[in-house]
Amino acid sequence: MSASTATDPAAPHTETQLPWGVLISPPPGDLPYDDGGRMESPWHAHSAVILKAAYVAAHGGVMTDYYIGVNMFVYYSWKQIRNDEYRGPDLYVVKGVDGTKPRLYWAIWDEDGRYPDVIVELLSPGTESVDLGAKKDLYEQRFRTPEYFCIAPEVERLLGWRLGPDMRYHPLAPNEHGRLWSEQLGFWIGPWRGVYLGEEHTWPRLFHADGSLVLLPEEAERQRAEALAARVAALEEELARLRERSDR
């Protein structure tokens, strides 16, 4: 029975019955935000970053009405804090919030009860069983996160689930390119082979609805420079033809 439906107003509330807004004392403000762990590989270290960079670039380069956290703890209960049960998704997206607010972690009680809209975990031998088990259950049953994705190294496997009307996760089917559509992000997530931060791998990337790659800022600038160079070359070629005609 929740606090709002209790028949005895004087009866003590259990921890799960207390909404964050009526706690006698607020949660601590100096919660850990880094477990000191190292990423499994350069692929793991940069995959979440490339996804964040692409999403931010596609939204004008500024986090205004959304927030993306990379390797940041998400705090959601007193029990979690007491038991040091830290949960730090590799990447999460929360829409409809002030993304300019400085954060070291995402604390539900500081964010009007908002949970992530999308969570991405990068699988590894040491984390796969948890990512596909306990974390998946947590994101489905406690967070009610609408979409959850798991990506294996080099994108050898790409798994995704969407929360259905029954409040259960249902698997997403890939398209002919091995990409999964994210309704929450408005992009496809799929494999892309190329060089990022000096390393060549098959990275997870975002793609527009028409299948075109969501460009990173440096890629967009390079594309503009190449297009300008092509226009200059075409103009020089046309100028050379005109001169040749005039000399005849």
PDB file of C-alpha atoms in Angstrom:
ATOM      1  CA  MET A   1       0.000   0.000   0.000  1.00  0.00           C
ATOM      2  CA  SER A   2       1.397   3.394  -0.957  1.00  0.00           C
ATOM      3  CA  ALA A   3       1.676   6.402   1.349  1.00  0.00           C
ATOM      4  CA  SER A   4      -1.158   8.151  -0.451  1.00  0.00           C
ATOM      5  CA  THR A   5      -3.583   5.240   0.086  1.00  0.00           C
ATOM      6  CA  ALA A   6      -2.686   4.252   3.641  1.00  0.00           C
ATOM      7  CA  THR A   7      -5.729   4.023   5.889  1.00  0.00           C
ATOM      8  CA  ASP A   8      -3.775   5.022   8.989  1.00  0.00           C
ATOM      9  CA  PRO A   9      -2.021   8.379   8.473  1.00  0.00           C
ATOM     10  CA  ALA A  10       0.020   7.864  11.630  1.00  0.00           C
ATOM     11  CA  ALA A  11       1.351   4.489  10.546  1.00  0.00           C
ATOM     12  CA  PRO A  12       5.058   4.508   9.682  1.00  0.00           C
ATOM     13  CA  HIS A  13       5.949   4.248   6.011  1.00  0.00           C
ATOM     14  CA  THR A  14       8.363   1.694   4.663  1.00  0.00           C
ATOM     15  CA  GLU A  15      11.271   2.815   2.518  1.00  0.00           C
ATOM     16  CA  THR A  16       9.508   1.821  -0.695  1.00  0.00           C
ATOM     17  CA  GLN A  17       6.354   3.687   0.332  1.00  0.00           C
ATOM     18  CA  LEU A  18       8.058   7.009   0.908  1.00  0.00           C
ATOM     19  CA  PRO A  19       8.156   9.249  -2.152  1.00  0.00           C
ATOM     20  CA  TRP A  20      11.381  11.205  -2.429  1.00  0.00           C
ATOM     21  CA  GLY A  21       9.549  14.493  -1.973  1.00  0.00           C
ATOM     22  CA  VAL A  22       8.581  13.821   1.670  1.00  0.00           C
ATOM     23  CA  LEU A  23      11.812  12.392   3.045  1.00  0.00           C
ATOM     24  CA  ILE A  24      12.691  13.747   6.494  1.00  0.00           C
ATOM     25  CA  SER A  25      16.301  14.248   5.413  1.00  0.00           C
ATOM     26  CA  PRO A  26      17.595  14.579   1.863  1.00  0.00           C
ATOM     27  CA  PRO A  27      19.973  12.027   0.373  1.00  0.00           C
ATOM     28  CA  PRO A  28      23.651  12.930   0.741  1.00  0.00           C
ATOM     29  CA  GLY A  29      25.029  15.364  -1.784  1.00  0.00           C
ATOM     30  CA  ASP A  30      28.510  13.877  -1.964  1.00  0.00           C
ATOM     31  CA  LEU A  31      27.699  10.484  -3.483  1.00  0.00           C
ATOM     32  CA  PRO A  32      30.448   8.600  -5.330  1.00  0.00           C
ATOM     33  CA  TYR A  33      30.493   9.237  -9.052  1.00  0.00           C
ATOM     34  CA  ASP A  34      33.465   7.103 -10.096  1.00  0.00           C
ATOM     35  CA  ASP A  35      34.199   3.504  -9.131  1.00  0.00           C
ATOM     36  CA  GLY A  36      37.792   3.798 -10.313  1.00  0.00           C
ATOM     37  CA  GLY A  37      37.350   0.979 -12.793  1.00  0.00           C
ATOM     38  CA  ARG A  38      39.005   1.040 -16.199  1.00  0.00           C
ATOM     39  CA  MET A  39      37.247   0.355 -19.483  1.00  0.00           C
ATOM     40  CA  GLU A  40      37.847  -3.071 -21.009  1.00  0.00           C
ATOM     41  CA  SER A  41      39.435  -1.762 -24.214  1.00  0.00           C
ATOM     42  CA  PRO A  42      39.816   1.355 -26.381  1.00  0.00           C
ATOM     43  CA  TRP A  43      36.699   0.196 -28.240  1.00  0.00           C
ATOM     44  CA  HIS A  44      34.732   0.242 -24.986  1.00  0.00           C
ATOM     45  CA  ALA A  45      36.241   3.566 -23.920  1.00  0.00           C
ATOM     46  CA  HIS A  46      35.277   5.377 -27.120  1.00  0.00           C
ATOM     47  CA  SER A  47      32.065   3.677 -28.302  1.00  0.00           C
ATOM     48  CA  ALA A  48      29.799   5.517 -25.861  1.00  0.00           C
ATOM     49  CA  VAL A  49      31.624   8.765 -26.650  1.00  0.00           C
ATOM     50  CA  ILE A  50      31.100   8.450 -30.408  1.00  0.00           C
ATOM     51  CA  LEU A  51      27.371   7.822 -29.888  1.00  0.00           C
ATOM     52  CA  LYS A  52      27.073  10.845 -27.612  1.00  0.00           C
ATOM     53  CA  ALA A  53      29.071  13.062 -29.986  1.00  0.00           C
ATOM     54  CA  ALA A  54      26.841  12.119 -32.912  1.00  0.00           C
ATOM     55  CA  TYR A  55      23.582  12.685 -31.016  1.00  0.00           C
ATOM     56  CA  VAL A  56      24.735  16.068 -29.717  1.00  0.00           C
ATOM     57  CA  ALA A  57      25.956  17.101 -33.173  1.00  0.00           C
ATOM     58  CA  ALA A  58      22.586  16.179 -34.668  1.00  0.00           C
ATOM     59  CA  HIS A  59      20.913  18.474 -32.125  1.00  0.00           C
ATOM     60  CA  GLY A  60      22.914  21.601 -32.821  1.00  0.00           C
ATOM     61  CA  GLY A  61      25.930  20.812 -30.663  1.00  0.00           C
ATOM     62  CA  VAL A  62      24.310  21.802 -27.352  1.00  0.00           C
ATOM     63  CA  MET A  63      22.466  19.762 -24.709  1.00  0.00           C
ATOM     64  CA  THR A  64      19.531  22.054 -24.025  1.00  0.00           C
ATOM     65  CA  ASP A  65      16.380  19.980 -23.567  1.00  0.00           C
ATOM     66  CA  TYR A  66      18.023  16.594 -23.032  1.00  0.00           C
ATOM     67  CA  TYR A  67      20.939  15.081 -21.137  1.00  0.00           C
ATOM     68  CA  ILE A  68      23.368  12.300 -22.054  1.00  0.00           C
ATOM     69  CA  GLY A  69      25.465  10.611 -19.393  1.00  0.00           C
ATOM     70  CA  VAL A  70      28.477   8.437 -20.172  1.00  0.00           C
ATOM     71  CA  ASN A  71      29.739   6.067 -17.464  1.00  0.00           C
ATOM     72  CA  MET A  72      27.809   7.958 -14.783  1.00  0.00           C
ATOM     73  CA  PHE A  73      26.085   6.446 -11.776  1.00  0.00           C
ATOM     74  CA  VAL A  74      22.303   6.544 -11.623  1.00  0.00           C
ATOM     75  CA  TYR A  75      20.962   6.758  -8.061  1.00  0.00           C
ATOM     76  CA  TYR A  76      17.392   5.677  -7.407  1.00  0.00           C
ATOM     77  CA  SER A  77      16.914   4.463  -3.792  1.00  0.00           C
ATOM     78  CA  TRP A  78      18.166   4.632  -0.200  1.00  0.00           C
ATOM     79  CA  LYS A  79      18.769   0.880  -0.211  1.00  0.00           C
ATOM     80  CA  GLN A  80      21.028   1.226  -3.206  1.00  0.00           C
ATOM     81  CA  ILE A  81      23.087   3.875  -1.415  1.00  0.00           C
ATOM     82  CA  ARG A  82      23.331   1.907   1.838  1.00  0.00           C
ATOM     83  CA  ASN A  83      24.415  -1.268   0.058  1.00  0.00           C
ATOM     84  CA  ASP A  84      26.792   0.459  -2.358  1.00  0.00           C
ATOM     85  CA  GLU A  85      24.821  -1.014  -5.265  1.00  0.00           C
ATOM     86  CA  TYR A  86      26.059   1.431  -7.839  1.00  0.00           C
ATOM     87  CA  ARG A  87      24.605   1.311 -11.337  1.00  0.00           C
ATOM     88  CA  GLY A  88      26.501   3.224 -13.993  1.00  0.00           C
ATOM     89  CA  PRO A  89      25.177   2.668 -17.530  1.00  0.00           C
ATOM     90  CA  ASP A  90      27.745   3.061 -20.274  1.00  0.00           C
ATOM     91  CA  LEU A  91      25.410   5.604 -21.851  1.00  0.00           C
ATOM     92  CA  TYR A  92      21.958   6.923 -21.032  1.00  0.00           C
ATOM     93  CA  VAL A  93      19.711   9.605 -22.507  1.00  0.00           C
ATOM     94  CA  VAL A  94      17.036  11.588 -20.671  1.00  0.00           C
ATOM     95  CA  LYS A  95      14.797  13.788 -22.791  1.00  0.00           C
ATOM     96  CA  GLY A  96      12.872  16.875 -21.748  1.00  0.00           C
ATOM     97  CA  VAL A  97      15.302  18.024 -19.059  1.00  0.00           C
ATOM     98  CA  ASP A  98      17.783  20.868 -18.639  1.00  0.00           C
ATOM     99  CA  GLY A  99      20.923  19.406 -20.177  1.00  0.00           C
ATOM    100  CA  THR A 100      23.044  22.435 -19.264  1.00  0.00           C
ATOM    101  CA  LYS A 101      22.826  21.677 -15.539  1.00  0.00           C
ATOM    102  CA  PRO A 102      26.202  20.416 -14.219  1.00  0.00           C
ATOM    103  CA  ARG A 103      26.002  16.825 -12.959  1.00  0.00           C
ATOM    104  CA  LEU A 104      28.449  14.301 -11.537  1.00  0.00           C
ATOM    105  CA  TYR A 105      25.757  11.618 -11.426  1.00  0.00           C
ATOM    106  CA  TRP A 106      22.038  11.249 -12.087  1.00  0.00           C
ATOM    107  CA  ALA A 107      20.043  11.248  -8.841  1.00  0.00           C
ATOM    108  CA  ILE A 108      16.345  10.535  -9.329  1.00  0.00           C
ATOM    109  CA  TRP A 109      15.331  12.717  -6.368  1.00  0.00           C
ATOM    110  CA  ASP A 110      17.140  15.712  -7.892  1.00  0.00           C
ATOM    111  CA  GLU A 111      15.567  15.221 -11.319  1.00  0.00           C
ATOM    112  CA  ASP A 112      11.827  15.259 -10.524  1.00  0.00           C
ATOM    113  CA  GLY A 113      11.741  11.477 -10.517  1.00  0.00           C
ATOM    114  CA  ARG A 114      12.952  11.212 -14.122  1.00  0.00           C
ATOM    115  CA  TYR A 115      14.578   7.968 -15.218  1.00  0.00           C
ATOM    116  CA  PRO A 116      16.535   7.482 -18.478  1.00  0.00           C
ATOM    117  CA  ASP A 117      14.573   7.161 -21.715  1.00  0.00           C
ATOM    118  CA  VAL A 118      17.330   5.131 -23.389  1.00  0.00           C
ATOM    119  CA  ILE A 119      20.150   3.070 -21.910  1.00  0.00           C
ATOM    120  CA  VAL A 120      23.074   1.523 -23.805  1.00  0.00           C
ATOM    121  CA  GLU A 121      25.436  -1.039 -22.302  1.00  0.00           C
ATOM    122  CA  LEU A 122      28.664  -2.190 -23.972  1.00  0.00           C
ATOM    123  CA  LEU A 123      29.043  -5.914 -23.428  1.00  0.00           C
ATOM    124  CA  SER A 124      32.237  -7.611 -22.317  1.00  0.00           C
ATOM    125  CA  PRO A 125      33.040 -11.075 -20.912  1.00  0.00           C
ATOM    126  CA  GLY A 126      33.093  -9.618 -17.410  1.00  0.00           C
ATOM    127  CA  THR A 127      29.806  -7.717 -17.622  1.00  0.00           C
ATOM    128  CA  GLU A 128      27.631  -9.539 -20.158  1.00  0.00           C
ATOM    129  CA  SER A 129      25.778 -11.756 -17.682  1.00  0.00           C
ATOM    130  CA  VAL A 130      24.899  -8.719 -15.540  1.00  0.00           C
ATOM    131  CA  ASP A 131      23.998  -6.510 -18.512  1.00  0.00           C
ATOM    132  CA  LEU A 132      21.658  -9.160 -19.940  1.00  0.00           C
ATOM    133  CA  GLY A 133      20.374 -10.250 -16.543  1.00  0.00           C
ATOM    134  CA  ALA A 134      20.216  -8.089 -13.422  1.00  0.00           C
ATOM    135  CA  LYS A 135      20.618  -4.754 -15.217  1.00  0.00           C
ATOM    136  CA  LYS A 136      18.065  -5.607 -17.878  1.00  0.00           C
ATOM    137  CA  ASP A 137      15.587  -6.561 -15.142  1.00  0.00           C
ATOM    138  CA  LEU A 138      16.321  -3.347 -13.254  1.00  0.00           C
ATOM    139  CA  TYR A 139      15.873  -1.124 -16.297  1.00  0.00           C
ATOM    140  CA  GLU A 140      12.658  -2.913 -17.218  1.00  0.00           C
ATOM    141  CA  GLN A 141      11.004  -3.362 -13.827  1.00  0.00           C
ATOM    142  CA  ARG A 142      12.299  -0.415 -11.758  1.00  0.00           C
ATOM    143  CA  PHE A 143      13.442   2.245 -14.212  1.00  0.00           C
ATOM    144  CA  ARG A 144      10.757   1.484 -16.818  1.00  0.00           C
ATOM    145  CA  THR A 145      13.275   2.728 -19.380  1.00  0.00           C
ATOM    146  CA  PRO A 146      11.481   2.687 -22.754  1.00  0.00           C
ATOM    147  CA  GLU A 147      14.450   1.339 -24.740  1.00  0.00           C
ATOM    148  CA  TYR A 148      17.515  -0.701 -23.808  1.00  0.00           C
ATOM    149  CA  PHE A 149      20.404  -1.628 -26.114  1.00  0.00           C
ATOM    150  CA  CYS A 150      23.385  -3.938 -25.628  1.00  0.00           C
ATOM    151  CA  ILE A 151      26.353  -3.825 -27.994  1.00  0.00           C
ATOM    152  CA  ALA A 152      29.132  -6.438 -28.153  1.00  0.00           C
ATOM    153  CA  PRO A 153      32.725  -5.499 -29.052  1.00  0.00           C
ATOM    154  CA  GLU A 154      33.175  -4.592 -32.734  1.00  0.00           C
ATOM    155  CA  VAL A 155      29.347  -4.642 -32.904  1.00  0.00           C
ATOM    156  CA  GLU A 156      29.435  -8.389 -33.506  1.00  0.00           C
ATOM    157  CA  ARG A 157      26.088  -8.446 -31.694  1.00  0.00           C
ATOM    158  CA  LEU A 158      23.563  -5.651 -31.392  1.00  0.00           C
ATOM    159  CA  LEU A 159      20.585  -6.328 -29.122  1.00  0.00           C
ATOM    160  CA  GLY A 160      17.692  -4.050 -28.324  1.00  0.00           C
ATOM    161  CA  TRP A 161      14.409  -4.078 -26.433  1.00  0.00           C
ATOM    162  CA  ARG A 162      11.437  -1.744 -26.255  1.00  0.00           C
ATOM    163  CA  LEU A 163       9.019  -1.510 -23.344  1.00  0.00           C
ATOM    164  CA  GLY A 164       5.567  -2.649 -24.454  1.00  0.00           C
ATOM    165  CA  PRO A 165       2.077  -1.811 -23.128  1.00  0.00           C
ATOM    166  CA  ASP A 166       2.449  -4.769 -20.775  1.00  0.00           C
ATOM    167  CA  MET A 167       5.483  -2.986 -19.241  1.00  0.00           C
ATOM    168  CA  ARG A 168       7.782  -5.779 -20.377  1.00  0.00           C
ATOM    169  CA  TYR A 169      10.746  -5.606 -22.737  1.00  0.00           C
ATOM    170  CA  HIS A 170      10.212  -6.955 -26.244  1.00  0.00           C
ATOM    171  CA  PRO A 171      13.180  -7.584 -28.588  1.00  0.00           C
ATOM    172  CA  LEU A 172      13.756  -5.358 -31.596  1.00  0.00           C
ATOM    173  CA  ALA A 173      14.392  -6.846 -35.018  1.00  0.00           C
ATOM    174  CA  PRO A 174      17.323  -5.479 -37.085  1.00  0.00           C
ATOM    175  CA  ASN A 175      16.867  -4.209 -40.629  1.00  0.00           C
ATOM    176  CA  GLU A 176      18.757  -5.532 -43.651  1.00  0.00           C
ATOM    177  CA  HIS A 177      21.835  -3.520 -42.593  1.00  0.00           C
ATOM    178  CA  GLY A 178      21.893  -4.963 -39.079  1.00  0.00           C
ATOM    179  CA  ARG A 179      20.624  -1.734 -37.533  1.00  0.00           C
ATOM    180  CA  LEU A 180      18.029  -1.246 -34.818  1.00  0.00           C
ATOM    181  CA  TRP A 181      15.571   1.648 -34.869  1.00  0.00           C
ATOM    182  CA  SER A 182      15.312   3.743 -31.711  1.00  0.00           C
ATOM    183  CA  GLU A 183      11.977   5.520 -31.406  1.00  0.00           C
ATOM    184  CA  GLN A 184      13.281   7.491 -28.447  1.00  0.00           C
ATOM    185  CA  LEU A 185      16.399   8.759 -30.226  1.00  0.00           C
ATOM    186  CA  GLY A 186      14.846   9.039 -33.671  1.00  0.00           C
ATOM    187  CA  PHE A 187      17.845   7.290 -35.252  1.00  0.00           C
ATOM    188  CA  TRP A 188      19.040   3.865 -36.283  1.00  0.00           C
ATOM    189  CA  ILE A 189      21.856   2.314 -34.241  1.00  0.00           C
ATOM    190  CA  GLY A 190      24.190   0.122 -36.252  1.00  0.00           C
ATOM    191  CA  PRO A 191      27.754  -0.887 -37.149  1.00  0.00           C
ATOM    192  CA  TRP A 192      30.184   1.380 -38.997  1.00  0.00           C
ATOM    193  CA  ARG A 193      33.747   0.497 -39.945  1.00  0.00           C
ATOM    194  CA  GLY A 194      36.172   3.389 -39.797  1.00  0.00           C
ATOM    195  CA  VAL A 195      38.774   5.363 -37.877  1.00  0.00           C
ATOM    196  CA  TYR A 196      37.824   7.282 -34.730  1.00  0.00           C
ATOM    197  CA  LEU A 197      40.350   8.936 -32.420  1.00  0.00           C
ATOM    198  CA  GLY A 198      43.120   7.315 -34.420  1.00  0.00           C
ATOM    199  CA  GLU A 199      41.838   3.737 -34.095  1.00  0.00           C
ATOM    200  CA  GLU A 200      40.094   1.640 -36.704  1.00  0.00           C
ATOM    201  CA  HIS A 201      37.263  -0.537 -35.437  1.00  0.00           C
ATOM    202  CA  THR A 202      33.686  -1.397 -36.177  1.00  0.00           C
ATOM    203  CA  TRP A 203      32.023   1.263 -34.054  1.00  0.00           C
ATOM    204  CA  PRO A 204      28.374   1.692 -33.072  1.00  0.00           C
ATOM    205  CA  ARG A 205      27.026   4.716 -34.931  1.00  0.00           C
ATOM    206  CA  LEU A 206      23.769   6.589 -35.391  1.00  0.00           C
ATOM    207  CA  PHE A 207      22.040   6.733 -38.786  1.00  0.00           C
ATOM    208  CA  HIS A 208      19.228   8.969 -40.000  1.00  0.00           C
ATOM    209  CA  ALA A 209      15.845   7.494 -40.902  1.00  0.00           C
ATOM    210  CA  ASP A 210      16.900   7.454 -44.582  1.00  0.00           C
ATOM    211  CA  GLY A 211      19.967   5.374 -43.708  1.00  0.00           C
ATOM    212  CA  SER A 212      22.578   8.121 -44.029  1.00  0.00           C
ATOM    213  CA  LEU A 213      25.247   8.387 -41.352  1.00  0.00           C
ATOM    214  CA  VAL A 214      24.839  10.971 -38.598  1.00  0.00           C
ATOM    215  CA  LEU A 215      28.062  12.927 -39.016  1.00  0.00           C
ATOM    216  CA  LEU A 216      30.368  13.933 -36.226  1.00  0.00           C
ATOM    217  CA  PRO A 217      31.443  17.609 -36.249  1.00  0.00           C
ATOM    218  CA  GLU A 218      34.833  16.778 -37.738  1.00  0.00           C
ATOM    219  CA  GLU A 219      33.220  14.604 -40.408  1.00  0.00           C
ATOM    220  CA  ALA A 220      30.747  17.340 -41.337  1.00  0.00           C
ATOM    221  CA  GLU A 221      33.584  19.873 -41.595  1.00  0.00           C
ATOM    222  CA  ARG A 222      35.642  17.531 -43.757  1.00  0.00           C
ATOM    223  CA  GLN A 223      32.612  16.923 -45.990  1.00  0.00           C
ATOM    224  CA  ARG A 224      32.100  20.673 -46.381  1.00  0.00           C
ATOM    225  CA  ALA A 225      35.775  21.170 -47.202  1.00  0.00           C
ATOM    226  CA  GLU A 226      35.716  18.375 -49.794  1.00  0.00           C
ATOM    227  CA  ALA A 227      32.552  19.772 -51.384  1.00  0.00           C
ATOM    228  CA  LEU A 228      34.126  23.251 -51.569  1.00  0.00           C
ATOM    229  CA  ALA A 229      37.311  21.841 -53.078  1.00  0.00           C
ATOM    230  CA  ALA A 230      35.259  19.981 -55.683  1.00  0.00           C
ATOM    231  CA  ARG A 231      33.374  23.170 -56.588  1.00  0.00           C
ATOM    232  CA  VAL A 232      36.633  25.129 -56.915  1.00  0.00           C
ATOM    233  CA  ALA A 233      38.121  22.399 -59.106  1.00  0.00           C
ATOM    234  CA  ALA A 234      35.014  22.376 -61.316  1.00  0.00           C
ATOM    235  CA  LEU A 235      35.139  26.166 -61.682  1.00  0.00           C
ATOM    236  CA  GLU A 236      38.833  26.090 -62.553  1.00  0.00           C
ATOM    237  CA  GLU A 237      38.182  23.390 -65.130  1.00  0.00           C
ATOM    238  CA  GLU A 238      35.355  25.427 -66.666  1.00  0.00           C
ATOM    239  CA  LEU A 239      37.552  28.542 -66.685  1.00  0.00           C
ATOM    240  CA  ALA A 240      40.287  26.615 -68.482  1.00  0.00           C
ATOM    241  CA  ARG A 241      37.813  25.487 -71.166  1.00  0.00           C
ATOM    242  CA  LEU A 242      36.605  29.061 -71.680  1.00  0.00           C
ATOM    243  CA  ARG A 243      40.174  30.305 -72.070  1.00  0.00           C
ATOM    244  CA  GLU A 244      40.906  27.548 -74.552  1.00  0.00           C
ATOM    245  CA  ARG A 245      37.885  28.564 -76.645  1.00  0.00           C
ATOM    246  CA  SER A 246      38.867  32.227 -76.578  1.00  0.00           C
ATOM    247  CA  ASP A 247      42.365  31.400 -77.839  1.00  0.00           C
ATOM    248  CA  ARG A 248      41.082  29.622 -80.933  1.00  0.00           C
TER     249      ARG A 248
END
